[in-house]
CSV table of C-alpha atoms in Angstrom, one decimal:
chain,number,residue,atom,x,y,z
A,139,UNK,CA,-61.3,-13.0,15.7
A,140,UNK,CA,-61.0,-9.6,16.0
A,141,UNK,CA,-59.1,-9.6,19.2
A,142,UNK,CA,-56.7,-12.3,17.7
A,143,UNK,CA,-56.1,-9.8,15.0
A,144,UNK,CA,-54.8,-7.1,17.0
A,145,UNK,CA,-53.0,-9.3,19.2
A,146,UNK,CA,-51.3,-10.3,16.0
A,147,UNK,CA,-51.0,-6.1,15.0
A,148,UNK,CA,-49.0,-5.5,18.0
A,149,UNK,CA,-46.8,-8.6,18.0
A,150,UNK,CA,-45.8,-7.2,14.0
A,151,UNK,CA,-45.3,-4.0,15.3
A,152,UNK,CA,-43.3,-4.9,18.2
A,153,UNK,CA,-41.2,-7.0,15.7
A,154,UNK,CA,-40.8,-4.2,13.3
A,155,UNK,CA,-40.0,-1.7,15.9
A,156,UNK,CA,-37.6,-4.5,17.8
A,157,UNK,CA,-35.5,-4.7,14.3
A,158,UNK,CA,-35.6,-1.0,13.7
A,159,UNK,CA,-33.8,-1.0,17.7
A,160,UNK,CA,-31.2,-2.7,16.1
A,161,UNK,CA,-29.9,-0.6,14.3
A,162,UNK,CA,-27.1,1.5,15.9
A,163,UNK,CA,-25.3,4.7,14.9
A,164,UNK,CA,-22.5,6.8,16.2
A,165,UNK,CA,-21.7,10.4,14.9
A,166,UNK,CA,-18.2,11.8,15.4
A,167,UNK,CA,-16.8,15.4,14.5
A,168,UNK,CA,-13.5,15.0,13.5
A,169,UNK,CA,-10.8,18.4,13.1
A,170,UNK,CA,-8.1,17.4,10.7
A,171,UNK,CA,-5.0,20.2,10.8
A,172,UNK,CA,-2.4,20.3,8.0
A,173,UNK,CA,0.8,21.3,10.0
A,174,UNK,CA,2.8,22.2,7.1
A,175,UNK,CA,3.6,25.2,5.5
A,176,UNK,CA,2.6,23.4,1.8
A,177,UNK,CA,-0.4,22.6,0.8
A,178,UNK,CA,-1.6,18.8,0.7
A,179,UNK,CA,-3.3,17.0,-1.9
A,180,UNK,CA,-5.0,13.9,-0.9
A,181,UNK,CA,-3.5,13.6,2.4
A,182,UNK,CA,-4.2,10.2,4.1
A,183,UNK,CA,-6.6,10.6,6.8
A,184,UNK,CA,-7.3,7.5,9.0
A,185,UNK,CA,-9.5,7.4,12.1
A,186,UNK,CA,-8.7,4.0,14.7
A,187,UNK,CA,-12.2,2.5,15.5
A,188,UNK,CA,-10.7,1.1,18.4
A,189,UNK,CA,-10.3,4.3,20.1
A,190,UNK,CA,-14.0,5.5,19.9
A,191,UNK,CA,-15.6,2.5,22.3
A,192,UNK,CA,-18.3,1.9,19.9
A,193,UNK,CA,-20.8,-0.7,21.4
A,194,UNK,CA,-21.7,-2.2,18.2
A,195,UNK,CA,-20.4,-3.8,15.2
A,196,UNK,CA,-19.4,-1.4,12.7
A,197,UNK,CA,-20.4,-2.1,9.6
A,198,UNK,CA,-20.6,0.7,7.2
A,199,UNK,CA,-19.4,4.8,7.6
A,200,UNK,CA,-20.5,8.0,6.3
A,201,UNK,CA,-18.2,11.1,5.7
A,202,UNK,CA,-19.8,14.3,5.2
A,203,UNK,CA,-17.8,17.7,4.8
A,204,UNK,CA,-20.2,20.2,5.3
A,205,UNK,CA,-23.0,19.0,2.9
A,206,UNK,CA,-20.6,16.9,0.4
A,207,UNK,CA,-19.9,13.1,1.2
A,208,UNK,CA,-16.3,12.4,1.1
A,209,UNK,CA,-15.6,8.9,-0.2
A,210,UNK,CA,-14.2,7.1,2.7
A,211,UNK,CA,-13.6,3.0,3.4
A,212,UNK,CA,-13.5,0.7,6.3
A,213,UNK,CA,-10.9,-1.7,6.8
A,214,UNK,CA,-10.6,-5.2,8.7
A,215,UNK,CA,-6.9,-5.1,8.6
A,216,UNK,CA,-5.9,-8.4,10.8
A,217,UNK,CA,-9.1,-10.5,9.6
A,218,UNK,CA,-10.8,-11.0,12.7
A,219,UNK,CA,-14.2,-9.5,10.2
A,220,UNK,CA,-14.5,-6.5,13.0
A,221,UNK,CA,-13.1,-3.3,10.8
A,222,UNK,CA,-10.0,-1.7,12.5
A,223,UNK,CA,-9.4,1.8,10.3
A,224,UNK,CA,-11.7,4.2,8.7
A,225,UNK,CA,-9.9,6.1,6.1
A,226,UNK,CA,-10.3,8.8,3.7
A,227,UNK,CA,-7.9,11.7,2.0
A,228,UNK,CA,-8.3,15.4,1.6
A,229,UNK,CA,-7.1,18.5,-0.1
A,230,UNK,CA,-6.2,21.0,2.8
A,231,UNK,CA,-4.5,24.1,2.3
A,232,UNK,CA,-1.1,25.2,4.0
A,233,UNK,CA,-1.4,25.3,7.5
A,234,UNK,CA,-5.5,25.0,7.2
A,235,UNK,CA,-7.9,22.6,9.5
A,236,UNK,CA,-11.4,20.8,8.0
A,237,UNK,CA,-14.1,19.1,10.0
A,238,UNK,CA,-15.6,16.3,9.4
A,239,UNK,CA,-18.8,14.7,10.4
A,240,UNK,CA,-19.2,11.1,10.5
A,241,UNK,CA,-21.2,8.7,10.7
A,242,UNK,CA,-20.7,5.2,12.2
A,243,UNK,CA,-23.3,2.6,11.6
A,244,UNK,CA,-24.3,-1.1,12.6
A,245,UNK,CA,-25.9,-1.7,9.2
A,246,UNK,CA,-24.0,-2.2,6.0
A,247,UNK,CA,-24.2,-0.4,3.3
A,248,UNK,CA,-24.7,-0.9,-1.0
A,249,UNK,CA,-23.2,2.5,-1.4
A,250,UNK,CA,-20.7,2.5,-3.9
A,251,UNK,CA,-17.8,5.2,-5.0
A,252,UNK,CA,-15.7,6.1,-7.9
A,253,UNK,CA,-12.6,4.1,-7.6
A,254,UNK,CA,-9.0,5.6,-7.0
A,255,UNK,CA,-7.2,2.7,-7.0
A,256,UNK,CA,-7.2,-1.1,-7.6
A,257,UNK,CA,-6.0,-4.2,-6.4
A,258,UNK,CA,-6.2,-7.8,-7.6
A,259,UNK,CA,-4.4,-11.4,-7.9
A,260,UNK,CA,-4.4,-14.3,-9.7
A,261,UNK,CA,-4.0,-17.8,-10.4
A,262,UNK,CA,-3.2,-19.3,-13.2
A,263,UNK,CA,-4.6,-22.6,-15.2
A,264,UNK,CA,-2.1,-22.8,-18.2
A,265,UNK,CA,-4.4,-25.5,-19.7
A,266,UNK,CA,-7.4,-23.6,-20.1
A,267,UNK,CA,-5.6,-20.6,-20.8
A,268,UNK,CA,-7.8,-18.7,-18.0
A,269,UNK,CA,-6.7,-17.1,-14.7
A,270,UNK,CA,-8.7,-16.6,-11.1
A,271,UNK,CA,-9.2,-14.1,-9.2
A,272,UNK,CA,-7.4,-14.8,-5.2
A,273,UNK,CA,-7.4,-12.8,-2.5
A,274,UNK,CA,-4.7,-14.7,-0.5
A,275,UNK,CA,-2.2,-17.7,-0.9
A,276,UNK,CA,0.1,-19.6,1.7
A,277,UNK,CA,2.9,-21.9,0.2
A,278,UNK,CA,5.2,-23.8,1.9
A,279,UNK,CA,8.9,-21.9,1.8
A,280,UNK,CA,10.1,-25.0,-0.4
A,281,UNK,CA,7.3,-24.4,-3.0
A,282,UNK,CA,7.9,-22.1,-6.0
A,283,UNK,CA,4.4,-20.5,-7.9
A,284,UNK,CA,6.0,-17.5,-9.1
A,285,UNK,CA,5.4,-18.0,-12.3
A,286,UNK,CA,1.4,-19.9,-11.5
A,287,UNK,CA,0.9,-16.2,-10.0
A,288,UNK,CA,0.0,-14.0,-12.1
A,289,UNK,CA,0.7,-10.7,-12.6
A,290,UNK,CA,3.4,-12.7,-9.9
A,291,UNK,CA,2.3,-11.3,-7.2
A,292,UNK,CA,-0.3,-8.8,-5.7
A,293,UNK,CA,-1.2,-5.8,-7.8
A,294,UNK,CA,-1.7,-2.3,-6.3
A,295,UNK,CA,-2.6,0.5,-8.2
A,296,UNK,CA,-3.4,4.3,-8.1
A,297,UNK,CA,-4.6,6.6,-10.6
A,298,UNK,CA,-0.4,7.9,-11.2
A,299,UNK,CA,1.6,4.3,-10.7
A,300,UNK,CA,1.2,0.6,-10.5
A,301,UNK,CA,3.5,-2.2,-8.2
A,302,UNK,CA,3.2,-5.9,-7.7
A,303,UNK,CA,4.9,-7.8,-5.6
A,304,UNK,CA,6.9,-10.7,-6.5
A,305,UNK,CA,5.6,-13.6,-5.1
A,306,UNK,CA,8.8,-15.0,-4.0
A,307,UNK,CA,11.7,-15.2,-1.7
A,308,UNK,CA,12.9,-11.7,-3.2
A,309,UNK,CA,9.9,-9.5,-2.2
A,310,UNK,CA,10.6,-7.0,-4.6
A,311,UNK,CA,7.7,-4.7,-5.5
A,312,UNK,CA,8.0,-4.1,-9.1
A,313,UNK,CA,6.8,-0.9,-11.3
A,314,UNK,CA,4.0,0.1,-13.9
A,315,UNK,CA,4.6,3.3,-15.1
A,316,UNK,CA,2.2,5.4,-16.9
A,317,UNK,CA,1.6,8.3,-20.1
A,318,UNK,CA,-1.8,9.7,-18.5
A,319,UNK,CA,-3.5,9.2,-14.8
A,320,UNK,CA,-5.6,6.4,-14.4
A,321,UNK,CA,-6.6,3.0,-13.8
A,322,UNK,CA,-5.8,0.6,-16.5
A,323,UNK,CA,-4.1,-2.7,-14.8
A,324,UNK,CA,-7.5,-3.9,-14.4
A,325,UNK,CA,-7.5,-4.1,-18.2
A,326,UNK,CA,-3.9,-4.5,-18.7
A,327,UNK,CA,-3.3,-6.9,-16.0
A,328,UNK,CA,0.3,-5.1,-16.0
A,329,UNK,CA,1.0,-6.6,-19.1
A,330,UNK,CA,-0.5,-4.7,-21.9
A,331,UNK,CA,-1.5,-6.1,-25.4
A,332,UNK,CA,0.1,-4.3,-28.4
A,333,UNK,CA,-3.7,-2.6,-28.9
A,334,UNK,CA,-3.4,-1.3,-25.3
A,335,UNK,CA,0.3,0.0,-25.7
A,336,UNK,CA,-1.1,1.6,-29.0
A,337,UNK,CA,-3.9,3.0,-27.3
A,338,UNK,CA,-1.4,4.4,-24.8
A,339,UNK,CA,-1.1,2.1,-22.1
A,340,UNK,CA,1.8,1.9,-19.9
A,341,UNK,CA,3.9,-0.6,-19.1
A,342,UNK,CA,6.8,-2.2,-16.6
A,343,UNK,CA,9.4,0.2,-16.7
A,344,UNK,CA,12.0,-1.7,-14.4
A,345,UNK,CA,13.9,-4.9,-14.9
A,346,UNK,CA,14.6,-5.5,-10.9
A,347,UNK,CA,17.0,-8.1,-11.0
A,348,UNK,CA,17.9,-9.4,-7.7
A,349,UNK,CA,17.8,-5.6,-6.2
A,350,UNK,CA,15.6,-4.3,-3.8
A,351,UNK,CA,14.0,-2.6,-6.3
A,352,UNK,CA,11.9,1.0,-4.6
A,353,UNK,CA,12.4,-0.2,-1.1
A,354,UNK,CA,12.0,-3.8,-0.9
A,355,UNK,CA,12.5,-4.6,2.7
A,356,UNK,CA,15.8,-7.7,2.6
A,357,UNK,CA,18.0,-9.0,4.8
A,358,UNK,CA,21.7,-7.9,5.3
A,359,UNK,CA,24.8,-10.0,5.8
A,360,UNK,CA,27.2,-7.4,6.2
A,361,UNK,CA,28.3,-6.7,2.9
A,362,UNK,CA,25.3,-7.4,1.0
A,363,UNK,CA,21.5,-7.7,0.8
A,364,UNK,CA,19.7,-10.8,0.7
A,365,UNK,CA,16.5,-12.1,0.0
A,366,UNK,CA,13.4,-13.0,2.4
A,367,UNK,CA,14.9,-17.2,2.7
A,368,UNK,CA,14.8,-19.7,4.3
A,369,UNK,CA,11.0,-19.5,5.5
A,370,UNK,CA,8.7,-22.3,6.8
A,371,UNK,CA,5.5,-20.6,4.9
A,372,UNK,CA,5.0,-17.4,2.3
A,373,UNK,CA,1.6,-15.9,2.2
A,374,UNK,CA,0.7,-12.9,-0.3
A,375,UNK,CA,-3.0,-11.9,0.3
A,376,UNK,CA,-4.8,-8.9,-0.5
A,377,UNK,CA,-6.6,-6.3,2.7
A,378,UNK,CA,-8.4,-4.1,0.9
A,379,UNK,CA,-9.2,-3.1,-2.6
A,380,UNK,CA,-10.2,0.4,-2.5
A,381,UNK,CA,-11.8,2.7,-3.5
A,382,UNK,CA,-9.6,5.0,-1.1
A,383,UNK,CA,-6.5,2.7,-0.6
A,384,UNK,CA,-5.2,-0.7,-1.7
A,385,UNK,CA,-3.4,-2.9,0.8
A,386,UNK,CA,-1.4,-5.6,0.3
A,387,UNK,CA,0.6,-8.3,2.8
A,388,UNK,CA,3.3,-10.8,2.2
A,389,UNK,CA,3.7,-12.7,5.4
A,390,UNK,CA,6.7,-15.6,6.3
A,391,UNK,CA,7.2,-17.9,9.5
A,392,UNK,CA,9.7,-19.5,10.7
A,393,UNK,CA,12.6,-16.9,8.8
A,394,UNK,CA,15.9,-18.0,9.8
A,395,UNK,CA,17.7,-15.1,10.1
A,396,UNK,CA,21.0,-13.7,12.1
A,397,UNK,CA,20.8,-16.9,14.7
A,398,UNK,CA,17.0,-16.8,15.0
A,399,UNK,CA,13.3,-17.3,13.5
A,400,UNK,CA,11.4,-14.4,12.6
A,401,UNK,CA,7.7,-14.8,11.7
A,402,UNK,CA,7.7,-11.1,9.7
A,403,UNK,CA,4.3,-9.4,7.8
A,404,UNK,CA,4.8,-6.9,5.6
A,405,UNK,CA,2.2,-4.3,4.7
A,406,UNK,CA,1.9,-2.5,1.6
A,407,UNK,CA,-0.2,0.6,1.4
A,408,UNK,CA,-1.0,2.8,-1.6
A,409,UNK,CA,-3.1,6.0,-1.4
A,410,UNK,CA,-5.7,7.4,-3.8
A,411,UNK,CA,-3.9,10.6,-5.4
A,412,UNK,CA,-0.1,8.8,-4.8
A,413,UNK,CA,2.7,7.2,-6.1
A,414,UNK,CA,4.5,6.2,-2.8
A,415,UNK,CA,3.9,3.2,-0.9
A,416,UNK,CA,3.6,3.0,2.8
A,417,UNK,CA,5.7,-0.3,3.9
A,418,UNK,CA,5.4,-2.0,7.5
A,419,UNK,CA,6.9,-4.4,9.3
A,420,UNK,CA,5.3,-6.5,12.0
A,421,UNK,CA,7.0,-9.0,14.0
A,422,UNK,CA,5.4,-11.7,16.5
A,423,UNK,CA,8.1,-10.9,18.9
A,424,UNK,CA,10.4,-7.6,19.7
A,425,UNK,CA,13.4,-7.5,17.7
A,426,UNK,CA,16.8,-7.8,19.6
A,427,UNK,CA,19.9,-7.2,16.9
A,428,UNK,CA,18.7,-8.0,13.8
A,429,UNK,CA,19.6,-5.7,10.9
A,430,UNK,CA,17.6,-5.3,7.4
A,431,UNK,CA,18.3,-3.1,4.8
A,432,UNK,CA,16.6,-1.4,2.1
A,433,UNK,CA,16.9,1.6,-0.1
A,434,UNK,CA,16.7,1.6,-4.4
A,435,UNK,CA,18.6,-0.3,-7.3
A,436,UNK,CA,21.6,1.0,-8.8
A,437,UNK,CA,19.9,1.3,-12.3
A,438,UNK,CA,21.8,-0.5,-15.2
A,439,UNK,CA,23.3,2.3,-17.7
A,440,UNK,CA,24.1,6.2,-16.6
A,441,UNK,CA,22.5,5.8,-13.0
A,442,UNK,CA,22.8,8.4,-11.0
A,443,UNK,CA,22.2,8.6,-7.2
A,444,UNK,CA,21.1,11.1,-4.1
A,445,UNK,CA,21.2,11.1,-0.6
A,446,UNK,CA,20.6,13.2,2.2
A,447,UNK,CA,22.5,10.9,4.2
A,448,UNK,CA,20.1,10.8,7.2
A,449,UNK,CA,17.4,8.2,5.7
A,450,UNK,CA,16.6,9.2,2.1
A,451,UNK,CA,18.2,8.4,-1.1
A,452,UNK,CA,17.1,7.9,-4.5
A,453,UNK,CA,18.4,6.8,-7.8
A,454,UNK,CA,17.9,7.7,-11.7
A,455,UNK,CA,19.1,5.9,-14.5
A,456,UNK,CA,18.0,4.0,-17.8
A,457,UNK,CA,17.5,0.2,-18.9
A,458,UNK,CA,15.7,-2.3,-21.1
A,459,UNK,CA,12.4,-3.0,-18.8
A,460,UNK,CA,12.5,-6.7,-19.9
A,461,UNK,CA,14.9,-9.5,-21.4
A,462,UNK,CA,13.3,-8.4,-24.9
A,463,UNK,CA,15.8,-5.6,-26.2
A,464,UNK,CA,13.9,-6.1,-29.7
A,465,UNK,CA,10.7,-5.7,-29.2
A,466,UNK,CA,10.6,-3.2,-26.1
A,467,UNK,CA,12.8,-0.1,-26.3
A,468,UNK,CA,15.1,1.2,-22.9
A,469,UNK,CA,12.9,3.2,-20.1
A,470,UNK,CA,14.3,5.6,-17.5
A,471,UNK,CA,13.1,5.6,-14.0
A,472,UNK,CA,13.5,7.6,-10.9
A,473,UNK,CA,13.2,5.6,-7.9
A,474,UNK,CA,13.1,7.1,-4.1
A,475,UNK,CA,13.0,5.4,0.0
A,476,UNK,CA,12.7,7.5,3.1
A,477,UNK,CA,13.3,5.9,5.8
A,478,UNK,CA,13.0,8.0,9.6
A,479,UNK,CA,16.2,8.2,11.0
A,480,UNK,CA,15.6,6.7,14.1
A,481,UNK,CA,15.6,3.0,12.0
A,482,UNK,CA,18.7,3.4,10.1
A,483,UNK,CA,21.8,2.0,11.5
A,484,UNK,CA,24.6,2.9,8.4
A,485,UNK,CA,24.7,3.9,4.7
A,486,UNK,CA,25.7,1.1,2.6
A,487,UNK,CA,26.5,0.2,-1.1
A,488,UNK,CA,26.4,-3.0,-2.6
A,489,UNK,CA,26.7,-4.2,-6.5
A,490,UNK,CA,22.8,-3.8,-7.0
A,491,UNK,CA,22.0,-1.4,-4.4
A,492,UNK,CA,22.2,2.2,-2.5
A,493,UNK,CA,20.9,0.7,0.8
A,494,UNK,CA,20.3,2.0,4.5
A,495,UNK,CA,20.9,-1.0,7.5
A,496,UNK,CA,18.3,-0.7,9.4
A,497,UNK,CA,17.3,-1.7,13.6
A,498,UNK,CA,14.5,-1.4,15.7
A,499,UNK,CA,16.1,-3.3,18.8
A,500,UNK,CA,13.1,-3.9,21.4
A,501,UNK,CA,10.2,-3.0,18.9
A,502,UNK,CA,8.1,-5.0,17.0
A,503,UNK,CA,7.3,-2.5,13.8
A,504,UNK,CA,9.1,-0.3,11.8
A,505,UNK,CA,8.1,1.7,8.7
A,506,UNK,CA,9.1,3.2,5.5
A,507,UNK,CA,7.9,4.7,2.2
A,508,UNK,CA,9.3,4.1,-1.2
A,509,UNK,CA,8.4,5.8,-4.5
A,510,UNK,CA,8.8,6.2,-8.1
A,511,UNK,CA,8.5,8.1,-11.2
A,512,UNK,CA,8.9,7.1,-14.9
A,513,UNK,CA,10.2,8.9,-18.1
A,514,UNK,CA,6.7,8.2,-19.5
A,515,UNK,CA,4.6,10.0,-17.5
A,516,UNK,CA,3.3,13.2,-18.9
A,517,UNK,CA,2.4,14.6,-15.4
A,518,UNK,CA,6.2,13.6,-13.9
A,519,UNK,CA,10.0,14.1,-13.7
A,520,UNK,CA,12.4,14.9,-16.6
A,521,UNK,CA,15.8,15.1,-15.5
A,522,UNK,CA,17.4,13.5,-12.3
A,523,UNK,CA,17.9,17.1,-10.4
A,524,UNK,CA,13.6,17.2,-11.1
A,525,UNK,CA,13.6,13.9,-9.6
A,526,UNK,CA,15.6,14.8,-6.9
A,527,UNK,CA,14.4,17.9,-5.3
A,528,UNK,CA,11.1,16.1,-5.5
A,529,UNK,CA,12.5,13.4,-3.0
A,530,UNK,CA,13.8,16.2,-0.9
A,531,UNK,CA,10.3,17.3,-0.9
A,532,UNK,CA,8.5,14.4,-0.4
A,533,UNK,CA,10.3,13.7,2.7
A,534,UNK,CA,9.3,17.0,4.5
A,535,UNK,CA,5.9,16.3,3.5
A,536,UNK,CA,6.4,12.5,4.8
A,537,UNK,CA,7.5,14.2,8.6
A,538,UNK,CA,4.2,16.5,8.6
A,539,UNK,CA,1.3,14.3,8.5
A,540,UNK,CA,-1.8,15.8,8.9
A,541,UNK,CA,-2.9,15.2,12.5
A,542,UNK,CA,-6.8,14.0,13.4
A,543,UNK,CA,-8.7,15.2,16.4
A,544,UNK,CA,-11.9,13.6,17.7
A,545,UNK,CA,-13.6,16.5,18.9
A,546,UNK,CA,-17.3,15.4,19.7
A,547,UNK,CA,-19.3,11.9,19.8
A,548,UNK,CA,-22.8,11.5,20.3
């Protein structure tokens, strides 16, 4: 008996200590260098997992600078449930480095942070008067749910603006602007009760028409834009929902466009500490000729506009947010899209629009940002020359990211 009872001790322990072997860690130092002569304020920082050859599954991270943790995320950004991006932001003085220490783990983790921004989508069921939460939906290109989508589209939200994303051939990412920083969509749902406006809730601020909105990536046909159509399938899903970033996609097949079918995704990303949005486009195949365009709406009533002629150009002006000109009063909006130079083909104008044509002939990506500010916001821009030196601004701070060195792994 006795001997069975050891026997039995050692095969526990063996078991215990063969499930402690499984768990597996990497640490990495990691040197981050602001290259600007400004300081930065919650500068995106993102690490490729790819690059570091870990021979396990990563399933959680830990960021430590010096002996603070730095809330960070992991991302599975094409859905294959192995995480792609480990990302976090930092403040980092004018032309100053940080190190950070992290740690890569097999195991997952219940550890929570404060969230920076939020993401969410719905669907609706008109007869019950209740809505569900979706993280993705694919319709056929014939179908129309806009208005079973509710807030119509994606939301993505950060603690200074709020977008959506129409859930339709236009693609137009739509505004929320705000009085004081904060989350509140979760609450509002981006369309606020008259006890949340009174409470000081924001609201939309832009009626987008058929523009392109801030920088809603469309089609050009050599005098004007057009929307995202025909398509085959339309799919608007949700990556990631913080706490560091919120990503969104909206992804068509079968896009005839210029003489050929483009399957297109295009991902929307919005930073903790930020009111632009990062916009990609990924193509199953290189581009040849194709031209897009994008830019911002010429606002309805007294808009004025800004260029730099060399990818940037933004627009001010003033307009009733919504078909109701009784019950909602006029709001005035700044609205701004960089675009590198390499991309833009010409500078265009059409009824609607300031635009840039843009080409990436042989690649399969291009990028942008696209940005906003709202007369509401007691942390923003007050007059059009504010708004526009901002832009100016923004864009050298767009062309000196901060760069990431991997300088140690054990």
């Amino acid at each position: 008996m006795k001997k069975n009872l050891i026997i039995l001790a050692f095969l526990l322990g063996g078991f215990h200590l063969s499930s402690q072997a499984q768990k597996q860690e990497k640490t990495i130092t990691v040197e981050v260098h602001n290259n600007w002569n400004q300081a930065k304020t919650d500068a995106p920082i993102v690490i490729n997992l790819h690059e570091l050859h870990a021979d396990f599954k990563i399933k959680s991270a830990v960021v430590m600078e010096g002996t603070n943790e730095v809330p960070s995320q992991l991302d599975d950004l094409d859905r294959d449930r192995k995480m792609d991006e480990l990302a976090f932001v930092a403040d980092l003085p004018a032309h100053g480095r940080k190190t950070f220490q992290v740690t890569l783990s097999s195991e997952k983790s219940t550890k929570t942070y404060p969230e920076r921004v939020y993401a969410d989508m719905f669907i609706a069921d008109h007869r019950k008067g209740k809505h569900q939460r979706v993280q993705a939906i694919t319709v056929p290109g014939s179908s129309n749910i806009y208005s079973m989508v509710r807030p119509h589209g994606p939301i993505l939200e950060s603690e200074l603006v709020g977008y959506r994303l129409y859930f339709n051939e236009k693609q137009t990412p739509d505004i929320y602007g705000k009085f004081n920083k904060g989350l509140e969509i979760k609450e509002s749902q981006f369309y606020p009760t008259d006890a949340q406006l009174a409470k000081g809730f924001g609201d939309d601020v832009l009626r987008v028409f058929d523009s392109c909105g801030p920088g809603a990536l469309k089609g050009w046909n050599g005098q004007k834009a057009t929307h995202i159509t025909p398509v085959e399938t339309r799919t608007e899903r949700i990556i990631s929902y913080g706490p560091v970033r919120a990503i969104a996609e909206i992804e068509v097949t079968g896009w005839k466009y210029q003489g050929t079918e483009l399957d297109m995704t295009t991902r929307y990303t919005l930073y903790a500490g930020h009111r632009d949005l990062h916009i990609e486009a990924f193509f199953d195949e290189p581009l040849d000729k194709e031209v897009f365009c994008t830019g911002v709406q010429d606002i309805v009533g007294a808009s004025k506009s800004f260029s730099d002629h060399k990818g940037l150009v933004g627009s001010w002006g003033t307009d009733w947010p919504v078909n109701d000109t009784v019950k909602y009063a006029k709001e005035t909006v700044g609205l701004g899209t960089c675009i590198p130079q390499r991309y833009v083909q010409s500078e265009e104008k059409d009824k609607a629009n300031f635009l840039y044509t843009i080409t990436a002939p042989g690649n399969n990506y291009f990028q942008y940002h696209t940005t906003f500010t709202s007369m509401k916001e007691t942390f923003g821009y007050k007059t059009p020359e504010a708004w526009f030196a901002y832009l100016r601004k923004w864009k050298e701070e767009l062309a000196h990211p901060v760069t990431v060195k991997i300088k140690g792994i054990r």
